[in-house]
Coordinates of C-alpha atoms in Angstrom, one line a residue:
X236 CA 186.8 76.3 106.0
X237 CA 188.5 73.2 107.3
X238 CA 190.2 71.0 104.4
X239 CA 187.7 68.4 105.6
X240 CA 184.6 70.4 105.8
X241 CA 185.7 71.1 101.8
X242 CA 185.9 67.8 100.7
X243 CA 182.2 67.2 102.9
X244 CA 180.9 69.7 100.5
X245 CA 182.5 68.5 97.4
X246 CA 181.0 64.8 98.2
X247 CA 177.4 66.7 98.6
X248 CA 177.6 69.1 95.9
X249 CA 178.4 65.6 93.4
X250 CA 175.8 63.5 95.2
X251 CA 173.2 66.1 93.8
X252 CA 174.8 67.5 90.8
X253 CA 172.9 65.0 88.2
X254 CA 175.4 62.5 88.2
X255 CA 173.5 59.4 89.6
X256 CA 170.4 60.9 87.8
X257 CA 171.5 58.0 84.6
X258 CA 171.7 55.4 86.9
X259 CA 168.1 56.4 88.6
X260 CA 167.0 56.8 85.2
X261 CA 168.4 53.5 83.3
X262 CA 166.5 50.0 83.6
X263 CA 168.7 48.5 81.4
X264 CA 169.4 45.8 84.1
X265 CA 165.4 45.2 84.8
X266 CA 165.3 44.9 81.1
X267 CA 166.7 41.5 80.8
X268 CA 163.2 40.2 80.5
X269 CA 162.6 42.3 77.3
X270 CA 165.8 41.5 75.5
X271 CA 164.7 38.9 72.9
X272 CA 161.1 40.4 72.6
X273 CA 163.1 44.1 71.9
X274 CA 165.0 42.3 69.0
X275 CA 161.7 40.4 67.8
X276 CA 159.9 43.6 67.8
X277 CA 163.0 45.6 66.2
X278 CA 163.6 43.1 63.5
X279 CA 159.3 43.3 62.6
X280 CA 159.8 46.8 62.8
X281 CA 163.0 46.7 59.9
X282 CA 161.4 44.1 57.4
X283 CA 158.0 46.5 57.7
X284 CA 160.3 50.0 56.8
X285 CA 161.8 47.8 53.9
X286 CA 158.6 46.2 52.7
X287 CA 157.2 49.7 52.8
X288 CA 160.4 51.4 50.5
X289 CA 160.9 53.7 54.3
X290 CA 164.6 52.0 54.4
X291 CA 166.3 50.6 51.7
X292 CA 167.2 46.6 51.3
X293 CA 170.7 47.2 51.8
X294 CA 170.4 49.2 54.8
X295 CA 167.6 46.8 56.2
X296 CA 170.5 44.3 55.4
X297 CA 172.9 45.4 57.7
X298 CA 170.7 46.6 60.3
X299 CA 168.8 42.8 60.4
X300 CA 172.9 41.2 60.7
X301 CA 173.8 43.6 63.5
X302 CA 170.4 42.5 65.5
X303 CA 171.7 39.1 64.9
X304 CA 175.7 39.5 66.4
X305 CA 173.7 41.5 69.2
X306 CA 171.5 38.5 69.8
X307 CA 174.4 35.9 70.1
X308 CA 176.6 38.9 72.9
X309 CA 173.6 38.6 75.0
X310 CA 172.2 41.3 77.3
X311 CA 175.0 41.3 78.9
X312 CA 177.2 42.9 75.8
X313 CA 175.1 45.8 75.6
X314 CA 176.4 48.9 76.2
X315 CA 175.4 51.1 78.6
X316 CA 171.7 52.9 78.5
X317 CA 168.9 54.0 79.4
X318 CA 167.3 50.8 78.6
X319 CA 167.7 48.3 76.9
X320 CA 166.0 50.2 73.6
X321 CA 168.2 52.4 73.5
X322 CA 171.0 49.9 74.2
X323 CA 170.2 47.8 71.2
X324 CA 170.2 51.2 68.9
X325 CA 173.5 52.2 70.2
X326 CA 174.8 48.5 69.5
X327 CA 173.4 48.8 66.1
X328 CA 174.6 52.1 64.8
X329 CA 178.3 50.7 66.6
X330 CA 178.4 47.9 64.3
X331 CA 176.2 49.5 61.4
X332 CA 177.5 53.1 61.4
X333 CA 174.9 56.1 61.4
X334 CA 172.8 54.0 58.5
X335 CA 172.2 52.0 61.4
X336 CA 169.9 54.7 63.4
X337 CA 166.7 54.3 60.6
X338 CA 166.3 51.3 62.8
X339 CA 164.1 53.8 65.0
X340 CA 162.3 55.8 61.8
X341 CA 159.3 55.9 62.2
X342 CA 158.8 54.6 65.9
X343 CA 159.0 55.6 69.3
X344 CA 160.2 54.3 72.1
X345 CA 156.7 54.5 73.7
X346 CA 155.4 52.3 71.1
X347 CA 158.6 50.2 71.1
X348 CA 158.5 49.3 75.0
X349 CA 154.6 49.0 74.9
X350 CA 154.9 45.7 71.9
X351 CA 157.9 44.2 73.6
X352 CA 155.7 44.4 77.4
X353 CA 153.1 42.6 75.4
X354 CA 155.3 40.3 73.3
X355 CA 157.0 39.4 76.9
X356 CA 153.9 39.2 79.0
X357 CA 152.1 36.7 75.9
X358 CA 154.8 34.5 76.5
X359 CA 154.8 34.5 80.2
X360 CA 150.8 33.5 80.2
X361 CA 151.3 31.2 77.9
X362 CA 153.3 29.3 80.2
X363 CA 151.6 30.3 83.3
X364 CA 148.4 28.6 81.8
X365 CA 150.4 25.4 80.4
X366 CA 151.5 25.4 84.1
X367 CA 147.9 25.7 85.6
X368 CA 146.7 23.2 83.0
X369 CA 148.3 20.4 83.3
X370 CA 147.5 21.0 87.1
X371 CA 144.1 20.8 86.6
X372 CA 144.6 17.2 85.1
X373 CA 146.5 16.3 87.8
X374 CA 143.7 17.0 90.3
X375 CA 141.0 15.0 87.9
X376 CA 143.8 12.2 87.8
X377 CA 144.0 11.8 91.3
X378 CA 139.7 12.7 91.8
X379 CA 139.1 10.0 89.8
X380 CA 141.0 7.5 92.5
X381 CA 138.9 9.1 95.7
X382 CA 135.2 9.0 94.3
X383 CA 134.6 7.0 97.5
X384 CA 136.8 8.1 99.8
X385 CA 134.9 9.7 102.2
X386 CA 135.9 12.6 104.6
X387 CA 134.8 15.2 106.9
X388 CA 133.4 18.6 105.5
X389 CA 133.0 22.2 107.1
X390 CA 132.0 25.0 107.0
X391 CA 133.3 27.7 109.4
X392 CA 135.8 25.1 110.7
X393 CA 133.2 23.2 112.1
X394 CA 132.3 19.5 111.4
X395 CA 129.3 19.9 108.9
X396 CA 128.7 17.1 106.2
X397 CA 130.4 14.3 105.0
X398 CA 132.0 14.4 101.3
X399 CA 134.9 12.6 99.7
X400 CA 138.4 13.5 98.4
X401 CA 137.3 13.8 94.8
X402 CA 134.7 16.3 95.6
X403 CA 136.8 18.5 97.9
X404 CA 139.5 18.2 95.0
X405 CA 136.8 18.9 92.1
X406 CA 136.1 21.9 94.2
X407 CA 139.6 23.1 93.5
X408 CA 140.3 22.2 89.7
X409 CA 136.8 23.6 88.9
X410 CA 138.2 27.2 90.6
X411 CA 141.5 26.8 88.4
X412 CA 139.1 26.5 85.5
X413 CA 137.9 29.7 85.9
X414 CA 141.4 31.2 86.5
X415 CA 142.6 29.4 83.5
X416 CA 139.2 31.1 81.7
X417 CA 140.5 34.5 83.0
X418 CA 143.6 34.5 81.9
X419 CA 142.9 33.1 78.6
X420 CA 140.5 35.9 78.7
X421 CA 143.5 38.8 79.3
X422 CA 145.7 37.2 77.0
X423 CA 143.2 38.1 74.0
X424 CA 143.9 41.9 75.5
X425 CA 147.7 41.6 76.0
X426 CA 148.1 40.2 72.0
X427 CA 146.9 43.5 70.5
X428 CA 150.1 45.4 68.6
X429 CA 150.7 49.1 69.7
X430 CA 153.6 49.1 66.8
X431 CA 152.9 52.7 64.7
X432 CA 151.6 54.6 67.1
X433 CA 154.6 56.0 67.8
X434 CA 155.2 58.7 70.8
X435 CA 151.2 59.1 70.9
X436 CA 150.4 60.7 68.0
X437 CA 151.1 58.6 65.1
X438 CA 153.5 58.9 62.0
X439 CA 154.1 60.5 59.1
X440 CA 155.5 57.8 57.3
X441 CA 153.5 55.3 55.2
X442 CA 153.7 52.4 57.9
X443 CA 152.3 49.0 57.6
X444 CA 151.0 48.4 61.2
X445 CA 148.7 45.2 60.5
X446 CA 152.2 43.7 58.5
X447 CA 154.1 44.4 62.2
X448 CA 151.0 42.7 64.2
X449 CA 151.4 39.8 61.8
X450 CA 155.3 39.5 62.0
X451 CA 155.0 39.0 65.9
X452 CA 151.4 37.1 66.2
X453 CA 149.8 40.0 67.8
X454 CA 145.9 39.6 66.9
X455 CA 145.0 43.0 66.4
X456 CA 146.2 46.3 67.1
X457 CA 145.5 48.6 69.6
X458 CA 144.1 51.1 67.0
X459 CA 144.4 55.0 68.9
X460 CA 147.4 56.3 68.7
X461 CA 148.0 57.5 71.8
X462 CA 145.7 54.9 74.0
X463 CA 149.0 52.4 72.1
X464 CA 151.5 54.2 73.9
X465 CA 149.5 54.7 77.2
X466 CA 147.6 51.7 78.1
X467 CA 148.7 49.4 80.2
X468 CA 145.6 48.3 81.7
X469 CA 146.3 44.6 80.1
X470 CA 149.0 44.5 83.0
X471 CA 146.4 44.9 85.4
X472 CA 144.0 42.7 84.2
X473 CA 146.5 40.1 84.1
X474 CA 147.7 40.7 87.0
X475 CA 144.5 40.6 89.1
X476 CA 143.9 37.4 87.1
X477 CA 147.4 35.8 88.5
X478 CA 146.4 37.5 92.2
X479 CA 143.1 35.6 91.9
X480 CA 144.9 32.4 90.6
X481 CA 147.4 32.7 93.9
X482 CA 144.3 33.2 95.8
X483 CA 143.0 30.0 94.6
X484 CA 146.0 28.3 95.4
X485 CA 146.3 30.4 98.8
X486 CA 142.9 28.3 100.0
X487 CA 144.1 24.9 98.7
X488 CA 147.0 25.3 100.9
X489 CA 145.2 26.2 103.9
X490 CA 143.3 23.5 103.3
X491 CA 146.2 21.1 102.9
X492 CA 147.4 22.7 106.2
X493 CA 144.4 22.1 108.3
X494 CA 143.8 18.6 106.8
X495 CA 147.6 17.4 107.7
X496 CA 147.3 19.0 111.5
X497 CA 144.2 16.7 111.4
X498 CA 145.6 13.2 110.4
X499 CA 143.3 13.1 107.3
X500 CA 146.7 13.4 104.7
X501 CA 150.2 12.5 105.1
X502 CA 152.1 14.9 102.7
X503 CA 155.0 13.4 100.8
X504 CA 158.5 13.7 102.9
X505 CA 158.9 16.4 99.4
X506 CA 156.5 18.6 100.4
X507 CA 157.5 18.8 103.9
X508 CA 160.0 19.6 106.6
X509 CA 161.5 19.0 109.7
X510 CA 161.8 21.1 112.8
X511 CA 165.6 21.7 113.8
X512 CA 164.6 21.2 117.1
X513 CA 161.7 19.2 117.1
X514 CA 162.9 15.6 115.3
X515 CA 159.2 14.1 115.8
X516 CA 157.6 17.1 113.4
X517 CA 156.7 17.2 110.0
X518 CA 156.0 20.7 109.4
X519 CA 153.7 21.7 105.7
X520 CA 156.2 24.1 104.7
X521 CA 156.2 24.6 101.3
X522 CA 152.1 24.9 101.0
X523 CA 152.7 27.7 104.1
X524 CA 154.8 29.3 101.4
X525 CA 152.0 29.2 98.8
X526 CA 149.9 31.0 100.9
X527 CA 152.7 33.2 102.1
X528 CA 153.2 33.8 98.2
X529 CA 149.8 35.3 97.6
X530 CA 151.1 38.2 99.7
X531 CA 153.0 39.0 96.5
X532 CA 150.8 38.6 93.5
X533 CA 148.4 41.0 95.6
X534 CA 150.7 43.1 96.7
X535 CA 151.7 43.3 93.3
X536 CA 148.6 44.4 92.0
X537 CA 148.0 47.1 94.8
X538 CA 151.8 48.5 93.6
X539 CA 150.3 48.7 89.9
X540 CA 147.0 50.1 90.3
X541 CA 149.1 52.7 92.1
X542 CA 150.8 53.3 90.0
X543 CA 148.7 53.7 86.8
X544 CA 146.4 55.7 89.3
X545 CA 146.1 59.4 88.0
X546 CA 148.4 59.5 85.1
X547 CA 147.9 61.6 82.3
X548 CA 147.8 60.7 78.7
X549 CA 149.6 59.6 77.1
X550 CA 153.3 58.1 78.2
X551 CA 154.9 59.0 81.4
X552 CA 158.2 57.7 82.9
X553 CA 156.1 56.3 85.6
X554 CA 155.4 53.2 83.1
X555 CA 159.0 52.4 83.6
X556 CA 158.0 51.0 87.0
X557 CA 154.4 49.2 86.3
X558 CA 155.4 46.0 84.4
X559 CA 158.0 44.3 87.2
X560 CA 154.3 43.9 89.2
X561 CA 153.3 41.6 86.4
X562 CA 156.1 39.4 86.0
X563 CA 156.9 39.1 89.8
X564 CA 153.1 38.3 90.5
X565 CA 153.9 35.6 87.9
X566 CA 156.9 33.9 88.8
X567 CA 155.7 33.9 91.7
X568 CA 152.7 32.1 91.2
X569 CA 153.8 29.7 88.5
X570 CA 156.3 28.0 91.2
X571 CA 153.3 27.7 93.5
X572 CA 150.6 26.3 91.1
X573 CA 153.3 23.0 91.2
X574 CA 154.0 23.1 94.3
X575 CA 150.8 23.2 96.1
X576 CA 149.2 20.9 92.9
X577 CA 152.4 18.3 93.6
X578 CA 151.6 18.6 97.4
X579 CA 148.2 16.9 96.5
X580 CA 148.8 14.4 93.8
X581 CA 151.4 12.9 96.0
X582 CA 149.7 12.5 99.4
X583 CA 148.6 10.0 100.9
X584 CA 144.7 9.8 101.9
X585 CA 144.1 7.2 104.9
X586 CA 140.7 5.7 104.4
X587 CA 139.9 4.6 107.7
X588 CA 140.6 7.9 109.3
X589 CA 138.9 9.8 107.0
X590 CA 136.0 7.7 107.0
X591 CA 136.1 8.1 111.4
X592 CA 136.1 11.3 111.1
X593 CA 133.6 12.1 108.6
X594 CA 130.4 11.4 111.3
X595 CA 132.2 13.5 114.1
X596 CA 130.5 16.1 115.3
X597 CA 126.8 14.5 114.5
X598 CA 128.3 15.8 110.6
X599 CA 125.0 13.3 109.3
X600 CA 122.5 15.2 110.9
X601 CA 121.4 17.5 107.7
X602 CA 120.6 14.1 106.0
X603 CA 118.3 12.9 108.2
X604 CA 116.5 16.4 108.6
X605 CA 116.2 15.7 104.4
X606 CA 114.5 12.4 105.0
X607 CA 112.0 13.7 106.7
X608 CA 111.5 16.4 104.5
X609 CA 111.1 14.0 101.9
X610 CA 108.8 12.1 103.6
X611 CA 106.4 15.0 103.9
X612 CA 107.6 16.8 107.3
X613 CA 108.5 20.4 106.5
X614 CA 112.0 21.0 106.3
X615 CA 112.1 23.7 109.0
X616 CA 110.0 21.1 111.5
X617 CA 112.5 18.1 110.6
X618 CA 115.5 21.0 111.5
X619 CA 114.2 21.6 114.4
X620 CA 113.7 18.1 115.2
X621 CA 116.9 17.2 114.3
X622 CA 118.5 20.1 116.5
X623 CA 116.8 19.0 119.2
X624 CA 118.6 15.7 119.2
X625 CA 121.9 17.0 118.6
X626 CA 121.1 19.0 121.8
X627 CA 120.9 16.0 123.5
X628 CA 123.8 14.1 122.8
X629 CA 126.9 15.0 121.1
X630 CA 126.0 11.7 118.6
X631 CA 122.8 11.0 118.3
X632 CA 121.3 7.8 117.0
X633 CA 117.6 6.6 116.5
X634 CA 117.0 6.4 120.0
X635 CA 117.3 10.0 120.7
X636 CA 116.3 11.1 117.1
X637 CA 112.9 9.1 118.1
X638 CA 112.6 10.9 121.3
X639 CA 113.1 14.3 119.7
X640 CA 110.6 13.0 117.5
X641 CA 107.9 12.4 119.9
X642 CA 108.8 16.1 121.7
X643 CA 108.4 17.9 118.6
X644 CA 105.9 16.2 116.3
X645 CA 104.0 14.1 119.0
X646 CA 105.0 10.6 117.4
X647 CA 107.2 8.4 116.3
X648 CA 110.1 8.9 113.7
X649 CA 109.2 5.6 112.2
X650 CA 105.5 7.4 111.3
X651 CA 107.4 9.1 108.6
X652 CA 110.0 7.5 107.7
X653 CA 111.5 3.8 108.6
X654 CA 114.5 2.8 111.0
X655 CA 116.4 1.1 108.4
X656 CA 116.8 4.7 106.0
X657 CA 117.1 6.7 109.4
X658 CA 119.7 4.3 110.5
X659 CA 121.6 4.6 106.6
X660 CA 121.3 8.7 107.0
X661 CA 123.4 8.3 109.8
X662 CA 126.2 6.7 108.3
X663 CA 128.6 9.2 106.4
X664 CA 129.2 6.8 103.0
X665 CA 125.2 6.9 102.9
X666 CA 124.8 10.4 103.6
X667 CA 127.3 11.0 101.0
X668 CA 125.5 8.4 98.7
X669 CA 122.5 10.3 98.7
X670 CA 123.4 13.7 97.8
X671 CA 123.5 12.5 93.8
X672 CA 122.1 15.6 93.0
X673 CA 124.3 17.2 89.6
X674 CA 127.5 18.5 91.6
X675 CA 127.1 16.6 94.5
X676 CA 129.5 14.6 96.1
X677 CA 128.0 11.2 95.4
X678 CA 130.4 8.8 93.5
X679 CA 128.1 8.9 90.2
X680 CA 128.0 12.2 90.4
X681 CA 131.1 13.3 90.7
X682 CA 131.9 10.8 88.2
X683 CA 130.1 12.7 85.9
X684 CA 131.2 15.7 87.0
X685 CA 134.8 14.2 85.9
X686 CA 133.8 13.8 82.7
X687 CA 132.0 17.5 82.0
X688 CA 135.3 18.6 83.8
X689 CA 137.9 16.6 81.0
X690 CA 135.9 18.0 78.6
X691 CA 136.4 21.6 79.9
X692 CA 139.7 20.8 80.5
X693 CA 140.1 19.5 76.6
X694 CA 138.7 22.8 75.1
X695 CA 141.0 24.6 77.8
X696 CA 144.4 22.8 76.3
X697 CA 143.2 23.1 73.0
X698 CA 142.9 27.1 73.2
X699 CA 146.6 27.4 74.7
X700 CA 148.2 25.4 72.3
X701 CA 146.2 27.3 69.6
X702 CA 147.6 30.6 70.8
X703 CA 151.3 28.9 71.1
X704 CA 151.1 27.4 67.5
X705 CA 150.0 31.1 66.5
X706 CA 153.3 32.7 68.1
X707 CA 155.7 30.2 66.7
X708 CA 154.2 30.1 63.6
X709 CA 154.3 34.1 63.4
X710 CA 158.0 33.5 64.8
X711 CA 159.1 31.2 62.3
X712 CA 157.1 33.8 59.6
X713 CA 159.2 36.4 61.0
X714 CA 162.7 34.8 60.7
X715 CA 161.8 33.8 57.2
X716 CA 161.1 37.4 56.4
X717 CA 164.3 38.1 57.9
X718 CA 166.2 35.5 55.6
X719 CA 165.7 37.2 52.6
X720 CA 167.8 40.4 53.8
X721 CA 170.2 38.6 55.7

């Protein structure tokens, strides 16, 4: 054998000898994320041991001053591991000695990675609904200014009633609601404690699992052992909660799109770009990349389910790969909740355009079929009636609404209903006016509907901050537990 064919099969012999098996194996790096909740969760973890007489004071001690100098290096001091568990430990017992390894009595690192996911992911809602609150009350803000700006409204792209601004927009922020009530709804799942249960199946020791739920501001605890070290069904729930958020924000942006290639908004120059060919274009990028974006918060949650799909009780090294879904689907979607929100707080809304176009397309026509409807004309006749006008002229007025009128019920429109209220029907601010109806786009009611919607909106702020005050407070309980060994 050639001295070159050798060292070809030295090179393959190392690439599969089990060398790069430690790197394949480590997420130390993907751990970042984890760092402070792994040192939240190990410090709960060491004042519980103490409290309980598992470690002594003095060895709690220690162990609680190393977690601190490992907290000031950073993630980036760590040494090398498998993650950033094991990482932590081995910085520990460094600075600690062996004394420093009943850190980990007690515990697994199932357990372990489980409360510092959820510890993580808590946070990461948290902000997410800050984020999509405050957006909401920048949509009511900016509702409350358009109550009688009136535009065109469709339905499969086609021109099919008038509304205005606020209601189109009230459309939205009422959807946000119900993602903001979705994920409030998941975080109630994700602040359960998995702390005790160990590798599946529980301890031996005389652990206090409520005391470690209390230390971090988990809620409750997820109570079977080995469901604690094996469930990670809050990731998909929160994740198909985000993927429904980004789809939310996915049809705002189309929307947004459509409405600017139109003339009915003028995005700020912030929200928009140039062409580097084109100098006369002013291209919606950034809401194209908000729908681009909801590629990834789906796409996330298709990679989870897939995951999680088929895996036996009760930890597998599989879980290693499920939670970057969840916080990708996330940061993505935070960044576009502000920018498609900002992209309609700060446009511009011409009036007189709007207003133009709201009639095109004979857009009044289901108002005057309601007239006569209310006047005692069934509503099927009165469509037909209407139809056949429209089928006469691509804008009808009385004259040909008359006509149709003698053709299909063999007199005139005015039998029915006067020229004056046909003649209003046909004007878009009057159709609009008259669809007061709860939810409606009439200004009074979508005035009201403003005020239910603050009120939602109220409860909605008051249930995040409750849940943030909860976590600090727990934090702050935490450290001061921490005080009296250190």
């Amino acid at each position: 054998m050639s001295e070159e064919s050798t060292d070809d099969a030295v090179v393959r012999r190392d690439r599969f000898s089990g060398g790069p098996a430690r790197e394949f194996l480590s997420s130390l790096a993907d751990d970042e994320r984890i760092f402070e909740a792994d040192l939240a969760v190990d410090r709960a973890h060491v004042v519980m041991l103490a409290e309980q007489d598992i470690v002594d004071d003095e060895d709690a001690s220690a162990i609680l001053r190393a977690l601190d100098d490992i907290e000031e290096a950073g993630h980036g001091g760590l040494p090398d591991g498998e993650d950033v568990h094991e990482a932590i430990e081995t910085a520990v017992i460094e600075r600690v000695g062996p004394e420093g390894g009943r850190m980990h009595t007690a515990r697994s690192r199932n357990d372990e990675v489980a409360a510092c996911i959820r510890y993580r992911l808590r946070a990461d809602v948290l902000a997410l609904l800050e984020t999509v609150v405050e957006a909401r009350e920048q949509l009511l803000a900016v509702a409350a200014e358009h109550t009688e700006t009136v535009m065109p409204g469709y339905t499969h792209l086609q021109p099919a009633q008038p509304t205005t601004v606020a209601h189109w927009i009230c459309s939205y922020e009422q959807a946000l609601a119900r993602d903001t009530a979705r994920l409030l709804d998941a975080y109630g799942r994700i602040n359960q404690s998995p702390l005790g249960g160990a590798a599946f199946a529980g301890t031996p020791f005389d652990v206090d699992r409520e005391r470690t739920a209390e230390l971090l501001g988990f809620e409750s605890l997820v109570e079977n052992s080995m469901d604690a070290a094996a469930a990670r069904d809050f990731l998909v729930e929160t994740t198909a909660a985000t993927a429904t958020l980004a789809t939310t924000l996915s049809g705002l942006a189309e929307d947004m799109v459509v409405f600017a290639n139109r003339g009915f908004v003028e995005l700020d120059d912030d929200y928009a770009s140039t062409s580097s060919i084109m100098p006369q274009k002013k291209n919606p990028d950034t809401l194209e990349l908000v729908r681009g974006r909801t590629g990834d918060a789906t796409a996330g949650l298709e990679g989870l389910l897939t995951t999680l799909k088929g895996l036996p009780r009760a930890y597998n090294r599989d879980l290693q790969r499920a939670g970057r879904h969840a916080w990708d689907a996330i940061d993505s979607v935070s960044e576009s909740v502000e920018v498609a929100v900002g992209a309609v707080s700060t446009a511009d809304w011409p009036a007189d355009e709007l207003a133009m176009a709201a009639g095109e397309g004979f857009a009044t026509a289901t108002g005057v079929a309601d007239l006569l409807a209310q006047s005692g004309v069934p509503f099927r006749t009165a469509h037909e009636l209407v139809a056949s006008a429209a089928e006469q002229s691509d804008d009808p007025g009385f004259a040909e609404l008359d006509a149709a009128s003698e053709a299909v019920l063999g007199e005139s429109l005015t039998a029915h209903v006067p020229k004056a209220e046909i003649e209003n029907a046909l004007d878009p601010s009057e159709s609009v006016a008259m669809r007061d109806s709860r939810g409606g786009p009439a200004p009074d009611a979508v005035g009201q509907h403003l005020d239910r919607a603050r009120e939602t909106l109220a409860t909605d702020r008051d249930a995040v901050d409750e849940r943030h005050s909860a976590v600090d407070d727990a934090a702050a309980t935490l450290q001061s537990e921490v005080d009296t060994y250190v």
